[in-house]
Amino acid sequence: MKNKIVCYFSASQSEQPIIYQLIKDYDLIINIIKADINPQKEGYLVIEVEGDKAKYDKGVAYFKSLGVIVEPLSETIIWNETVCIQCGACASFCPTEALAMDRGTMLVSFDNSRCIVCGMCLECCPTRAIQLHFEVKEAV
Ligand code: SF4
Ligand code: SF4
């Protein structure tokens, strides 16, 4: 399985090699997407964790046993209308018609409520009008 999570660390935890332990002891592949970790300060890591489901569950349980707050990563798509050139490429890829072209006006629009964050539209946009946005809470 593969999952993206946000891990919030306390000041004391931020100096511990617990990501190393996660890799070594639970045989998980860790891809660090975003990080804000400083010595003696609270911080967070956004990571993609890949591996066997049972080991993933044990790894997350290990984090929680240390007091690390673990939350699923919330992703959303941002459409920047001001740089969109209305080429329609994204609308042809979007499986839910969240990005859709009006056949009358030939204008593209984005309905976030229909988006399932599949990522199909991200690579096709020539102007990078579509971006993946990670919702990360500030460390508490
Ligand atoms: S992420 Fe998927 S569902 Fe969302 S707008 Fe892009 S193609 Fe459509
Ligand atoms: S692919 Fe990009 S430029 Fe083309 S219509 Fe979609 S958002 Fe606009």
PDB file of C-alpha atoms and ligand atoms in Angstrom:
ATOM      1  CA  MET A   1       0.000   0.000   0.000  1.00  0.00           C
ATOM      2  CA  LYS A   2       0.987   3.639  -0.433  1.00  0.00           C
ATOM      3  CA  ASN A   3      -0.326   6.494   1.671  1.00  0.00           C
ATOM      4  CA  LYS A   4       0.507  10.129   2.310  1.00  0.00           C
ATOM      5  CA  ILE A   5       0.474  11.330   5.901  1.00  0.00           C
ATOM      6  CA  VAL A   6       1.418  14.375   7.928  1.00  0.00           C
ATOM      7  CA  CYS A   7       3.450  13.816  11.102  1.00  0.00           C
ATOM      8  CA  TYR A   8       3.638  16.541  13.736  1.00  0.00           C
ATOM      9  CA  PHE A   9       6.653  16.401  16.031  1.00  0.00           C
ATOM     10  CA  SER A  10       7.250  17.995  19.405  1.00  0.00           C
ATOM     11  CA  ALA A  11      10.527  19.818  20.083  1.00  0.00           C
ATOM     12  CA  SER A  12      12.065  16.765  21.757  1.00  0.00           C
ATOM     13  CA  GLN A  13      10.880  14.362  19.061  1.00  0.00           C
ATOM     14  CA  SER A  14      12.320  16.481  16.256  1.00  0.00           C
ATOM     15  CA  GLU A  15      15.853  15.446  17.237  1.00  0.00           C
ATOM     16  CA  GLN A  16      15.131  11.700  17.303  1.00  0.00           C
ATOM     17  CA  PRO A  17      16.013   9.469  14.308  1.00  0.00           C
ATOM     18  CA  ILE A  18      12.491   8.065  14.150  1.00  0.00           C
ATOM     19  CA  ILE A  19      12.187   8.180  10.359  1.00  0.00           C
ATOM     20  CA  TYR A  20      15.266   6.001  10.240  1.00  0.00           C
ATOM     21  CA  GLN A  21      13.582   3.587  12.662  1.00  0.00           C
ATOM     22  CA  LEU A  22      10.483   3.541  10.490  1.00  0.00           C
ATOM     23  CA  ILE A  23      12.562   2.471   7.482  1.00  0.00           C
ATOM     24  CA  LYS A  24      14.833   0.041   9.318  1.00  0.00           C
ATOM     25  CA  ASP A  25      12.390  -1.687  11.669  1.00  0.00           C
ATOM     26  CA  TYR A  26       9.222  -1.645   9.564  1.00  0.00           C
ATOM     27  CA  ASP A  27      10.729  -2.053   6.094  1.00  0.00           C
ATOM     28  CA  LEU A  28       8.828   0.931   4.730  1.00  0.00           C
ATOM     29  CA  ILE A  29       9.799   3.176   1.813  1.00  0.00           C
ATOM     30  CA  ILE A  30       9.591   6.827   2.839  1.00  0.00           C
ATOM     31  CA  ASN A  31       9.368   9.681   0.360  1.00  0.00           C
ATOM     32  CA  ILE A  32       9.606  13.073   2.065  1.00  0.00           C
ATOM     33  CA  ILE A  33       7.282  15.494   0.275  1.00  0.00           C
ATOM     34  CA  LYS A  34       7.614  18.476   2.574  1.00  0.00           C
ATOM     35  CA  ALA A  35       9.400  19.122   5.832  1.00  0.00           C
ATOM     36  CA  ASP A  36       9.687  21.761   8.477  1.00  0.00           C
ATOM     37  CA  ILE A  37      11.885  20.307  11.177  1.00  0.00           C
ATOM     38  CA  ASN A  38      14.351  22.309  13.230  1.00  0.00           C
ATOM     39  CA  PRO A  39      16.394  21.288  16.272  1.00  0.00           C
ATOM     40  CA  GLN A  40      14.614  21.999  19.574  1.00  0.00           C
ATOM     41  CA  LYS A  41      11.475  23.143  17.790  1.00  0.00           C
ATOM     42  CA  GLU A  42       8.109  21.666  16.898  1.00  0.00           C
ATOM     43  CA  GLY A  43       7.780  20.682  13.274  1.00  0.00           C
ATOM     44  CA  TYR A  44       6.113  18.499  10.740  1.00  0.00           C
ATOM     45  CA  LEU A  45       6.878  16.112   7.913  1.00  0.00           C
ATOM     46  CA  VAL A  46       4.670  15.315   4.951  1.00  0.00           C
ATOM     47  CA  ILE A  47       5.654  11.838   3.803  1.00  0.00           C
ATOM     48  CA  GLU A  48       4.533   9.174   1.394  1.00  0.00           C
ATOM     49  CA  VAL A  49       4.803   5.780   3.035  1.00  0.00           C
ATOM     50  CA  GLU A  50       4.906   2.630   0.935  1.00  0.00           C
ATOM     51  CA  GLY A  51       5.044  -0.960   2.075  1.00  0.00           C
ATOM     52  CA  ASP A  52       3.204  -3.963   3.402  1.00  0.00           C
ATOM     53  CA  LYS A  53      -0.132  -2.993   5.012  1.00  0.00           C
ATOM     54  CA  ALA A  54       0.572  -4.773   8.314  1.00  0.00           C
ATOM     55  CA  LYS A  55       3.997  -3.121   8.565  1.00  0.00           C
ATOM     56  CA  TYR A  56       2.506   0.236   7.631  1.00  0.00           C
ATOM     57  CA  ASP A  57      -0.032  -0.098  10.461  1.00  0.00           C
ATOM     58  CA  LYS A  58       2.705  -1.095  12.914  1.00  0.00           C
ATOM     59  CA  GLY A  59       4.887   1.795  11.763  1.00  0.00           C
ATOM     60  CA  VAL A  60       2.088   4.317  12.285  1.00  0.00           C
ATOM     61  CA  ALA A  61       1.327   2.746  15.683  1.00  0.00           C
ATOM     62  CA  TYR A  62       5.022   3.132  16.557  1.00  0.00           C
ATOM     63  CA  PHE A  63       4.890   6.829  15.677  1.00  0.00           C
ATOM     64  CA  LYS A  64       1.762   7.316  17.760  1.00  0.00           C
ATOM     65  CA  SER A  65       3.313   5.439  20.699  1.00  0.00           C
ATOM     66  CA  LEU A  66       6.062   8.087  20.683  1.00  0.00           C
ATOM     67  CA  GLY A  67       3.469  10.845  20.834  1.00  0.00           C
ATOM     68  CA  VAL A  68       3.862  11.881  17.194  1.00  0.00           C
ATOM     69  CA  ILE A  69       0.547  13.155  15.827  1.00  0.00           C
ATOM     70  CA  VAL A  70      -0.226  11.384  12.557  1.00  0.00           C
ATOM     71  CA  GLU A  71      -2.945  12.607  10.231  1.00  0.00           C
ATOM     72  CA  PRO A  72      -3.907  11.715   6.680  1.00  0.00           C
ATOM     73  CA  LEU A  73      -2.727  14.249   4.141  1.00  0.00           C
ATOM     74  CA  SER A  74      -5.440  16.372   2.704  1.00  0.00           C
ATOM     75  CA  GLU A  75      -4.846  17.171  -0.961  1.00  0.00           C
ATOM     76  CA  THR A  76      -6.799  19.458  -3.179  1.00  0.00           C
ATOM     77  CA  ILE A  77      -6.528  20.736  -6.732  1.00  0.00           C
ATOM     78  CA  ILE A  78      -6.090  24.445  -7.326  1.00  0.00           C
ATOM     79  CA  TRP A  79      -7.072  25.841 -10.737  1.00  0.00           C
ATOM     80  CA  ASN A  80      -5.556  29.208 -11.558  1.00  0.00           C
ATOM     81  CA  GLU A  81      -7.995  30.664 -14.048  1.00  0.00           C
ATOM     82  CA  THR A  82      -5.776  33.675 -14.735  1.00  0.00           C
ATOM     83  CA  VAL A  83      -3.065  31.574 -16.427  1.00  0.00           C
ATOM     84  CA  CYS A  84      -5.448  29.149 -18.138  1.00  0.00           C
ATOM     85  CA  ILE A  85      -5.414  29.535 -21.926  1.00  0.00           C
ATOM     86  CA  GLN A  86      -8.639  27.512 -22.357  1.00  0.00           C
ATOM     87  CA  CYS A  87      -6.965  24.820 -24.436  1.00  0.00           C
ATOM     88  CA  GLY A  88      -9.305  22.170 -23.024  1.00  0.00           C
ATOM     89  CA  ALA A  89      -6.645  19.465 -22.581  1.00  0.00           C
ATOM     90  CA  CYS A  90      -7.470  18.958 -18.903  1.00  0.00           C
ATOM     91  CA  ALA A  91     -11.179  18.549 -19.605  1.00  0.00           C
ATOM     92  CA  SER A  92     -10.457  15.643 -21.932  1.00  0.00           C
ATOM     93  CA  PHE A  93      -8.547  13.823 -19.177  1.00  0.00           C
ATOM     94  CA  CYS A  94     -10.775  14.585 -16.190  1.00  0.00           C
ATOM     95  CA  PRO A  95     -12.848  11.478 -15.335  1.00  0.00           C
ATOM     96  CA  THR A  96     -15.416  13.314 -13.216  1.00  0.00           C
ATOM     97  CA  GLU A  97     -15.894  16.472 -15.299  1.00  0.00           C
ATOM     98  CA  ALA A  98     -14.621  18.561 -12.420  1.00  0.00           C
ATOM     99  CA  LEU A  99     -12.665  20.286 -15.158  1.00  0.00           C
ATOM    100  CA  ALA A 100     -15.085  20.638 -18.013  1.00  0.00           C
ATOM    101  CA  MET A 101     -15.444  22.627 -21.197  1.00  0.00           C
ATOM    102  CA  ASP A 102     -18.736  24.296 -22.015  1.00  0.00           C
ATOM    103  CA  ARG A 103     -19.473  23.299 -25.617  1.00  0.00           C
ATOM    104  CA  GLY A 104     -21.360  26.520 -26.160  1.00  0.00           C
ATOM    105  CA  THR A 105     -18.822  29.027 -24.926  1.00  0.00           C
ATOM    106  CA  MET A 106     -15.776  26.711 -25.258  1.00  0.00           C
ATOM    107  CA  LEU A 107     -14.673  27.917 -21.841  1.00  0.00           C
ATOM    108  CA  VAL A 108     -13.187  25.615 -19.208  1.00  0.00           C
ATOM    109  CA  SER A 109     -14.431  25.714 -15.631  1.00  0.00           C
ATOM    110  CA  PHE A 110     -13.471  23.874 -12.464  1.00  0.00           C
ATOM    111  CA  ASP A 111     -15.901  22.415  -9.914  1.00  0.00           C
ATOM    112  CA  ASN A 112     -13.850  21.414  -6.869  1.00  0.00           C
ATOM    113  CA  SER A 113     -16.744  19.435  -5.368  1.00  0.00           C
ATOM    114  CA  ARG A 114     -16.490  16.930  -8.255  1.00  0.00           C
ATOM    115  CA  CYS A 115     -12.714  16.523  -8.041  1.00  0.00           C
ATOM    116  CA  ILE A 116     -11.438  13.178  -6.726  1.00  0.00           C
ATOM    117  CA  VAL A 117      -7.773  14.352  -6.808  1.00  0.00           C
ATOM    118  CA  CYS A 118      -6.783  11.593  -9.241  1.00  0.00           C
ATOM    119  CA  GLY A 119      -4.021  13.812 -10.654  1.00  0.00           C
ATOM    120  CA  MET A 120      -4.841  13.058 -14.306  1.00  0.00           C
ATOM    121  CA  CYS A 121      -4.968  16.746 -15.201  1.00  0.00           C
ATOM    122  CA  LEU A 122      -1.683  17.790 -13.626  1.00  0.00           C
ATOM    123  CA  GLU A 123       0.731  16.769 -16.367  1.00  0.00           C
ATOM    124  CA  CYS A 124      -1.319  17.821 -19.366  1.00  0.00           C
ATOM    125  CA  CYS A 125      -1.636  21.535 -18.614  1.00  0.00           C
ATOM    126  CA  PRO A 126       0.776  23.581 -20.774  1.00  0.00           C
ATOM    127  CA  THR A 127       0.632  26.626 -18.499  1.00  0.00           C
ATOM    128  CA  ARG A 128       0.672  24.844 -15.119  1.00  0.00           C
ATOM    129  CA  ALA A 129      -2.668  26.410 -14.305  1.00  0.00           C
ATOM    130  CA  ILE A 130      -3.508  23.293 -12.321  1.00  0.00           C
ATOM    131  CA  GLN A 131      -1.576  22.614  -9.144  1.00  0.00           C
ATOM    132  CA  LEU A 132      -1.768  20.024  -6.397  1.00  0.00           C
ATOM    133  CA  HIS A 133      -2.094  21.694  -3.026  1.00  0.00           C
ATOM    134  CA  PHE A 134      -1.268  19.956   0.242  1.00  0.00           C
ATOM    135  CA  GLU A 135      -3.315  20.995   3.241  1.00  0.00           C
ATOM    136  CA  VAL A 136      -0.919  20.971   6.177  1.00  0.00           C
ATOM    137  CA  LYS A 137      -1.876  22.271   9.604  1.00  0.00           C
ATOM    138  CA  GLU A 138       0.607  24.416  11.421  1.00  0.00           C
ATOM    139  CA  ALA A 139       2.390  22.464  14.121  1.00  0.00           C
ATOM    140  CA  VAL A 140       0.776  22.872  17.533  1.00  0.00           C
TER     141      VAL A 140
HETATM  142  S1  SF4 B   1      -7.490  15.736 -10.220  1.00  0.00           S
HETATM  143 FE1  SF4 B   1      -8.691  14.283 -11.467  1.00  0.00          FE
HETATM  144  S2  SF4 B   1     -10.814  14.656 -10.883  1.00  0.00           S
HETATM  145 FE2  SF4 B   1      -9.622  16.407 -10.145  1.00  0.00          FE
HETATM  146  S3  SF4 B   1      -9.779  17.948 -11.764  1.00  0.00           S
HETATM  147 FE3  SF4 B   1      -7.898  16.766 -12.154  1.00  0.00          FE
HETATM  148  S4  SF4 B   1      -8.494  15.106 -13.546  1.00  0.00           S
HETATM  149 FE4  SF4 B   1     -10.385  15.958 -12.654  1.00  0.00          FE
HETATM  150  S1  SF4 B   2      -4.991  22.246 -19.611  1.00  0.00           S
HETATM  151 FE1  SF4 B   2      -4.441  24.083 -18.423  1.00  0.00          FE
HETATM  152  S2  SF4 B   2      -4.461  25.764 -19.921  1.00  0.00           S
HETATM  153 FE2  SF4 B   2      -5.580  24.043 -20.848  1.00  0.00          FE
HETATM  154  S3  SF4 B   2      -7.736  24.424 -20.308  1.00  0.00           S
HETATM  155 FE3  SF4 B   2      -6.886  23.100 -18.709  1.00  0.00          FE
HETATM  156  S4  SF4 B   2      -6.200  24.495 -17.087  1.00  0.00           S
HETATM  157 FE4  SF4 B   2      -6.494  25.710 -18.960  1.00  0.00          FE
END
